[in-house]
Coordinates of C-alpha atoms in Angstrom, one line a residue:
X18 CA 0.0 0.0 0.0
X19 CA 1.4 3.5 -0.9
X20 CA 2.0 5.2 1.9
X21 CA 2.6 3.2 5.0
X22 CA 6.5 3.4 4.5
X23 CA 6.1 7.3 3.8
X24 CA 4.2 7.4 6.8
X25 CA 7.1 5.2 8.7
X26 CA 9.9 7.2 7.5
X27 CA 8.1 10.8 8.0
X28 CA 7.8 10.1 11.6
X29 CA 9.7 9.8 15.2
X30 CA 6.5 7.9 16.1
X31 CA 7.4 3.7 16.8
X32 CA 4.3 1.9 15.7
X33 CA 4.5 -2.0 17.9
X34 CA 2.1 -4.1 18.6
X35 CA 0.9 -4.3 21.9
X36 CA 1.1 -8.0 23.4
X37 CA -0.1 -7.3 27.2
X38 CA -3.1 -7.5 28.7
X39 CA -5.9 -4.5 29.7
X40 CA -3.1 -2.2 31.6
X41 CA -3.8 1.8 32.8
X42 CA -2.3 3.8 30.6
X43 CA -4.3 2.6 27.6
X44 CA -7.2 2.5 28.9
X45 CA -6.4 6.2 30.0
X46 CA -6.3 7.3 26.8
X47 CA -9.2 5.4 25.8
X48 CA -11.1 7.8 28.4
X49 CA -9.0 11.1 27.7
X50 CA -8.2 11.2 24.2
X51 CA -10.5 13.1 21.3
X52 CA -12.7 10.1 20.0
X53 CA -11.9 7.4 22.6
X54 CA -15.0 5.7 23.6
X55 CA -15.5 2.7 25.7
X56 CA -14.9 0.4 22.2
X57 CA -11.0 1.1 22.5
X58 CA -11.3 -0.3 26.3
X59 CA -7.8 -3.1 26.5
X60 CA -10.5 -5.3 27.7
X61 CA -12.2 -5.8 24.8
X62 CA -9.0 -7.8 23.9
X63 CA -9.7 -10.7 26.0
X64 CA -13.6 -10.9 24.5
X65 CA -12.0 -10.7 21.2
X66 CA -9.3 -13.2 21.3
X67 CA -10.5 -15.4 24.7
X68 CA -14.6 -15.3 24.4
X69 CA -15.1 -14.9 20.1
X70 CA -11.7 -16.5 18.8
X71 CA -10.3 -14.0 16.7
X72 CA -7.1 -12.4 15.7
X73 CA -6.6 -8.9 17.5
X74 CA -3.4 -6.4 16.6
X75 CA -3.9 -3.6 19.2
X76 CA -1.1 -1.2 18.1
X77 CA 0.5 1.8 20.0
X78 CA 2.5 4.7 18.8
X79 CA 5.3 5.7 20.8
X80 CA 7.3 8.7 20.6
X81 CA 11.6 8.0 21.1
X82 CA 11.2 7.8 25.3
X83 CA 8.6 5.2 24.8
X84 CA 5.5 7.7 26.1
X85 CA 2.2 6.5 24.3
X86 CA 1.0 8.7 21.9
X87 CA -1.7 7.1 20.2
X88 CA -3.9 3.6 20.1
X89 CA -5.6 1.6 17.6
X90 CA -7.7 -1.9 18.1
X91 CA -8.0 -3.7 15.4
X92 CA -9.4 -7.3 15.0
X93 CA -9.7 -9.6 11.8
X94 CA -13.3 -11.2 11.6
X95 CA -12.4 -14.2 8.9
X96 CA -14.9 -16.2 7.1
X97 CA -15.3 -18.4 4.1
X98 CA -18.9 -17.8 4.0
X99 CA -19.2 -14.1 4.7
X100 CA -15.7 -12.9 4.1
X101 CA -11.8 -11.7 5.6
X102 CA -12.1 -8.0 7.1
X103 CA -10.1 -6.5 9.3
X104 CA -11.9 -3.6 11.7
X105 CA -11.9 -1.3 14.5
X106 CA -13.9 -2.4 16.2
X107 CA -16.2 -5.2 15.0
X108 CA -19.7 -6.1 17.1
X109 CA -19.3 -2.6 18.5
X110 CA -20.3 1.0 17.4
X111 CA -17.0 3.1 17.2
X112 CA -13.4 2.4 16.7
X113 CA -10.5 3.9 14.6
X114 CA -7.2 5.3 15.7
X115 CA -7.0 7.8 18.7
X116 CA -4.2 9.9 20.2
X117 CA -2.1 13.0 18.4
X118 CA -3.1 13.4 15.3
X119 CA 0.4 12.5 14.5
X120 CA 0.1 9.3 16.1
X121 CA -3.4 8.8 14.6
X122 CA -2.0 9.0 10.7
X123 CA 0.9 6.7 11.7
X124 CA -1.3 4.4 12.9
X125 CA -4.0 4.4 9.8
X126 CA -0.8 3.8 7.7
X127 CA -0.5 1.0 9.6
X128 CA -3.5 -0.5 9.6
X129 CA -3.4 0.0 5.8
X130 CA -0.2 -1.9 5.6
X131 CA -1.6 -4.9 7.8
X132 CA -4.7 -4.8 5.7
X133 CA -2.4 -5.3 2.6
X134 CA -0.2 -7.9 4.0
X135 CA -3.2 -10.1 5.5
X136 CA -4.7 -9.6 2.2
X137 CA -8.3 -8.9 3.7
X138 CA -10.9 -7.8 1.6
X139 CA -12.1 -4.9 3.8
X140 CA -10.2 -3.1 6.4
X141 CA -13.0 -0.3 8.3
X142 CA -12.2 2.1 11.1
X143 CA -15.3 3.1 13.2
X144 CA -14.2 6.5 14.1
X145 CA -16.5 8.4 16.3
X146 CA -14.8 11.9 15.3
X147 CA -13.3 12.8 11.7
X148 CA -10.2 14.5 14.1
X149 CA -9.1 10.9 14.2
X150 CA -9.1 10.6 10.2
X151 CA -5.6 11.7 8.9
X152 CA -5.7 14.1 5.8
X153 CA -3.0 11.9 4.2
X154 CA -5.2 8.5 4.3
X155 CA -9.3 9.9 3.7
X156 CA -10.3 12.3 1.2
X157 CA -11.9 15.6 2.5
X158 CA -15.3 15.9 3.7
X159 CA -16.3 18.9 1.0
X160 CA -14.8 17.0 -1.9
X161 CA -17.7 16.2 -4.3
X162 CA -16.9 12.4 -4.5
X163 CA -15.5 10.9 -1.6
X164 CA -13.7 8.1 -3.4
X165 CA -10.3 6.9 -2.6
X166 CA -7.0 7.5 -4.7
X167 CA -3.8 5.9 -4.4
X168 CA -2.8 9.0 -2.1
X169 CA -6.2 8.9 0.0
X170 CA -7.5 5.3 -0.2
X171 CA -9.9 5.1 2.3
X172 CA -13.2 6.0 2.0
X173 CA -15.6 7.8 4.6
X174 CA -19.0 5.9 4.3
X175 CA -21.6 8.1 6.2
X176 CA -23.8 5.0 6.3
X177 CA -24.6 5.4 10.3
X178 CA -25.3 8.0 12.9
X179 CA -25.4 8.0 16.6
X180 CA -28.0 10.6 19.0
X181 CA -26.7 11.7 22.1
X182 CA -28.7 13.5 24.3
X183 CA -27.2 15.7 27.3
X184 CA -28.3 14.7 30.7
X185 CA -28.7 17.2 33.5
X186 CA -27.5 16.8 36.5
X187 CA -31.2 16.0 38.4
X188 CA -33.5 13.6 37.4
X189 CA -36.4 15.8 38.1
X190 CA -34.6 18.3 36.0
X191 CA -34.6 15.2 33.1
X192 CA -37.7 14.2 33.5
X193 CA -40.1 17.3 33.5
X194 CA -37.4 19.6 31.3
X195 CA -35.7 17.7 29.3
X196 CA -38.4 15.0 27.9
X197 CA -41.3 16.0 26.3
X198 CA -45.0 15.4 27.3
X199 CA -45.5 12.8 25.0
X200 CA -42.7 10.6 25.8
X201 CA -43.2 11.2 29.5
X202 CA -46.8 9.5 28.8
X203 CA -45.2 6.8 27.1
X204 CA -42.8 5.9 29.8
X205 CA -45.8 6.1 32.3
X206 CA -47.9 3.3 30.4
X207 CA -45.7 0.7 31.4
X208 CA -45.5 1.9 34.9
X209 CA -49.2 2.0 34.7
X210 CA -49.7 -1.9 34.0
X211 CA -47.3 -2.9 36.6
X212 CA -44.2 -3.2 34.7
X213 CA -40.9 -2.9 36.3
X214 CA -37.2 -2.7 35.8
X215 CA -34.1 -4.5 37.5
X216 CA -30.5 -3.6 36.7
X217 CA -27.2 -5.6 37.8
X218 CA -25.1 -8.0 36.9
X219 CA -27.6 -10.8 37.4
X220 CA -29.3 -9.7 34.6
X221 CA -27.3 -10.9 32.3
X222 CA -29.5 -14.4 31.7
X223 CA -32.9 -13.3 31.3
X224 CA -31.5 -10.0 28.9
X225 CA -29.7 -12.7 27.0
X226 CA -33.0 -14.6 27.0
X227 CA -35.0 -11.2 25.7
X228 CA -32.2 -10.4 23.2
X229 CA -32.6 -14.3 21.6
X230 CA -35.4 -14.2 20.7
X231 CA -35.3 -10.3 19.3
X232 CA -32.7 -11.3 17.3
X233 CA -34.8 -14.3 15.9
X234 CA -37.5 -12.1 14.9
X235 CA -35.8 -9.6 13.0
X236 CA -34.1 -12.8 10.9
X237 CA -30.8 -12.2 12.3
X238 CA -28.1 -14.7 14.4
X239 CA -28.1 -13.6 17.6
X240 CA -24.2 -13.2 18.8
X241 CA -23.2 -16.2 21.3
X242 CA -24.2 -15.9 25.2
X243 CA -20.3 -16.2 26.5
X244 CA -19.8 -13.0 25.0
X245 CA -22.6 -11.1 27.4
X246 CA -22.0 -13.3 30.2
X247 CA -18.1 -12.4 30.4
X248 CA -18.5 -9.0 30.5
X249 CA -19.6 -7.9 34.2
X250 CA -16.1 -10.1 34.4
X251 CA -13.9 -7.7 32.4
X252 CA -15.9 -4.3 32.3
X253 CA -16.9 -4.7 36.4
X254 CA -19.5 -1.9 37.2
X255 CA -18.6 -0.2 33.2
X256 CA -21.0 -2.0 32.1
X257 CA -24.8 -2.4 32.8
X258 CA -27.4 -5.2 31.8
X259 CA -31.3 -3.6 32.8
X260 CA -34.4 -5.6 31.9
X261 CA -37.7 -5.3 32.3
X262 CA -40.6 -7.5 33.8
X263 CA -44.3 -7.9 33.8
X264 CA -44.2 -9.6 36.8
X265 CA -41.5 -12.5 36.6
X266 CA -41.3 -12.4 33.0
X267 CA -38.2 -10.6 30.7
X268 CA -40.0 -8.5 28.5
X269 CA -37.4 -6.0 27.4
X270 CA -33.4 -5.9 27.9
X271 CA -30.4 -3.5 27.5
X272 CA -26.7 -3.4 27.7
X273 CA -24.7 -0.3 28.3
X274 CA -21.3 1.2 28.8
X275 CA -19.5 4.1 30.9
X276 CA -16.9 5.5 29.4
X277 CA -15.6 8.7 28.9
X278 CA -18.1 10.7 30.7
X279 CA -20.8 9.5 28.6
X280 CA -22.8 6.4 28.7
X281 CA -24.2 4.5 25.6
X282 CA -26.7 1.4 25.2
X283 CA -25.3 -0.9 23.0
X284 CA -27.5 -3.7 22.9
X285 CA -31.3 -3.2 23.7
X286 CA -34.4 -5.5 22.6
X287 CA -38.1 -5.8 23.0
X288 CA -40.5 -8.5 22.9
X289 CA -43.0 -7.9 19.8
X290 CA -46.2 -9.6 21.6
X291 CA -45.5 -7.1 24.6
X292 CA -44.7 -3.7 22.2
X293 CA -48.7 -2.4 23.5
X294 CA -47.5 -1.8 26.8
X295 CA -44.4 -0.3 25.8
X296 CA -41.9 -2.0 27.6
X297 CA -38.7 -0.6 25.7
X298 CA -39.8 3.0 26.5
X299 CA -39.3 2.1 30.5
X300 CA -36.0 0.2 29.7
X301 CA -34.4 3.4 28.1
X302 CA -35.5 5.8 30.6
X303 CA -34.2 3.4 33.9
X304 CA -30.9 3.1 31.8
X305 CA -30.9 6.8 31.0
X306 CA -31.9 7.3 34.8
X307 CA -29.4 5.2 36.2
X308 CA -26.4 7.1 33.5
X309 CA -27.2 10.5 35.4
X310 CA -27.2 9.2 38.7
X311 CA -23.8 7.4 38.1
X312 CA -22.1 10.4 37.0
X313 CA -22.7 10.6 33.0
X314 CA -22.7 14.0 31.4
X315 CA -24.8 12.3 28.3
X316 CA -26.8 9.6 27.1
X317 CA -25.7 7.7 23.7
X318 CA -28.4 5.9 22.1
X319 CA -26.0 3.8 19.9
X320 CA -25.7 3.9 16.2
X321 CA -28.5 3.5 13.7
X322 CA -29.4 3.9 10.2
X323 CA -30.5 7.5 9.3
X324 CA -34.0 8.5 9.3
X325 CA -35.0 4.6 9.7
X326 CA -37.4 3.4 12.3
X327 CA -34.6 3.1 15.2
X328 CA -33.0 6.5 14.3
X329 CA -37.3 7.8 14.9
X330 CA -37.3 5.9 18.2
X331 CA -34.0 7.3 19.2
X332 CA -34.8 11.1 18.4
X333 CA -37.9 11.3 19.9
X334 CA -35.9 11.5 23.2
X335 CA -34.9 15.1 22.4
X336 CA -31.1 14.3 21.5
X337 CA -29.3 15.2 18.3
X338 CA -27.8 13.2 15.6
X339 CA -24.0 12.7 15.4
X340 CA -22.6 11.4 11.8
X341 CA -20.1 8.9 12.2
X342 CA -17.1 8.6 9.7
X343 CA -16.6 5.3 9.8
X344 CA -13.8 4.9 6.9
X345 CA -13.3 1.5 4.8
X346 CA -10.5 0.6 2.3
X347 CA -11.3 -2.2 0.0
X348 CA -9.3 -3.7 -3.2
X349 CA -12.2 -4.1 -5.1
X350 CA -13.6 -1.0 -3.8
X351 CA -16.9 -2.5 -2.0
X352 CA -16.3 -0.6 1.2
X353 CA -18.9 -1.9 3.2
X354 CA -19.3 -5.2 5.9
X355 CA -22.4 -7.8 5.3
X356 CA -25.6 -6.0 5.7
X357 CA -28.0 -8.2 6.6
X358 CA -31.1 -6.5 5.2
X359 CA -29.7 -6.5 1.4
X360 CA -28.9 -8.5 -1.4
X361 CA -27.8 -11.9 -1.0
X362 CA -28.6 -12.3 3.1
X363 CA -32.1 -11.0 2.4
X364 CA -33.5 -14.2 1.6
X365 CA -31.8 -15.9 4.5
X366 CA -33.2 -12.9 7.0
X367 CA -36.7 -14.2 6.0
X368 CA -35.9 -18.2 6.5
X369 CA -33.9 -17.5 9.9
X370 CA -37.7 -15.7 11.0
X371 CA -39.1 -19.0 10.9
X372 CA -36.9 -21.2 12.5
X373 CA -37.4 -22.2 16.3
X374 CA -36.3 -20.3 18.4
X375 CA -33.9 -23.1 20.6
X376 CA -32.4 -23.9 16.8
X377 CA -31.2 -20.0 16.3
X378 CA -30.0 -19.8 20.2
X379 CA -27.6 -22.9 18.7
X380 CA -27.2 -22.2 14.9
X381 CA -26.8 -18.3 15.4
X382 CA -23.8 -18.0 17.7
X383 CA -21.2 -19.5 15.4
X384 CA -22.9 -17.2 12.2
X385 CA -23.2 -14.7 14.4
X386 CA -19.5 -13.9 15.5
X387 CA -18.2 -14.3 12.0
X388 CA -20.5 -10.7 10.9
X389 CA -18.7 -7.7 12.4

């Protein structure tokens, strides 16, 4: 790939690959640097490698006394049947290189270079900010065609958003000033038929047991227990399973990270035959309840599809939309992972709806963590 030595030679920067375990200082720039999110967290190196089975290359730059000036996660997701990609960070919402943004184009030039070498057929970085895209790697935003060259090969997609909504710092102050009437009434029909949310780490079964069958219904392999059940273990109190009940029964269930200052559900489902009483309308507001009152300066509804029928759900909230620049190089120039809902996989998202449900809890897991 063009470049990467350029970028090598130009710089005092040391790119290395990092073979420790979770440690503090990268993890402290995953909380203090411009675009770190809780998807660069160390720890998501044991669920990659230990819990899913795949190949991870979490590279550092370091200036000449060894200080760390930058971080990049990257993990190859390799399959015959859905193909070899290379990404920061698959499963998850946001990824790419953080640090200076001297570090940050050393890194991309690496990443390119591995992507080369592996011989992947899709390398994407999941930034969260464009100040972690390097001018040398990603053509600029107000160019007409954002296509790559040999001097800018990767391309920035635009194909997902995020809404993030500020929190106050009362929940009274939340609740009557920052919601609207409307969705205060829909947050109150649950709590009018008796519904009611638990949160804590022993909630990790019955969300898993929500999230199942969710997954089933929209046609889609649900991503393997293990991986839910081993976070509490690495993420301690950073991460949050909620569900909710009508009466002993999981109805609705979310999973969410601190990180950051911000907190953002990342997983959250809803049975269909309970959607009258509006179950995922209490789930969000106990999780977006529970983020202010542990400290979080906003709420991050996770990343969706503009103007589609999550991106509605999410608005409604009051937040507003953040693009996100994820960036893909490709040989062949198809810069984009599976998308279940097109081509090809349509088909199969209609068969996989009929199936019972037991068969997808066992079929789905190994599909599942092959689709970053």
């Amino acid at each position: 790939m063009k470049g990467t030595e350029r970028d090598a030679e130009s710089s005092a920067l040391q790119v290395i690959e990092s073979a420790h375990r979770p440690n503090e200082a990268w993890d402290r720039m995953a909380e203090e640097a411009p675009g770190g999110t809780y998807c660069h967290l160390a720890g998501w190196h044991t669920i990659m490698t230990e819990v899913l089975g795949h190949e991870a290359h979490y590279l550092e730059a370091r200036n000449p006394e060894g200080g760390l000036e930058g971080i990049l996660p990257l993990v190859r997701v390799k399959s015959l049947l859905f193909g070899d990609y290379l990404v920061s960070v698959p499963f998850l919402n946001y990824g790419g290189p953080i640090g200076t943004p001297e570090a940050c184009r050393v890194l991309t030039g690496q990443a390119l270079q591995l992507a080369t070498e592996r011989g992947v057929d899709l390398m994407e970085l999941r930034c969260r900010s464009r100040k972690q895209l390097s001018s040398d790697h990603v053509r600029k935003q107000e160019d007409e065609e954002d296509a790559a060259t040999p001097e800018s090969p990767l391309v920035v997609t635009g194909r997902k958003i995020t809404v993030v909504l500020p929190l106050p710092d009362e929940v009274d102050k939340l609740w009557k000033g920052t919601l609207r009437s409307k969705v205060r009434s829909q947050v109150r029909k649950p709590m009018k038929e008796g519904l009611e949310a638990r949160i804590g780490p022993d909630q990790v079964e019955p969300f898993y047991e929500v999230f199942a069958q969710n997954m089933r219904d929209l046609g889609t392999p649900v991503l393997p227990v293990e991986l839910f059940r081993a976070l509490p273990r690495v993420f301690d109190d950073r991460v949050v399973f909620c569900v909710v009940y009508r009466d002993d029964e999981p109805v609705a269930g979310g999973c969410g990270f601190f990180c950051a200052g911000e907190f953002e559900i990342t997983w959250a489902s809803a049975l269909r035959e309970h959607s009258r009483a509006a179950p995922n309308m209490l789930l969000y507001w106990e999780m977006m309840k529970h983020a202010l009152e542990t400290g979080a300066g906003a709420f991050n509804f996770g990343r969706c599809s503009p103007d589609g029928g999550s991106h509605r759900f999410k608005s409604q909230w009051g937040g507003h939309d953040e693009p996100l620049p994820w960036t893909a190089w490709a040989p062949d120039g198809a810069v984009e992972t599976p998308n279940p809902e097109q081509g090809k996989y349509a088909l199969a998202v209609s068969l996989w709806q009929k199936l019972p449900l037991p068969l997808t809890r066992v079929l789905g897991p190994p599909l599942a963590r092959r689709i970053p």
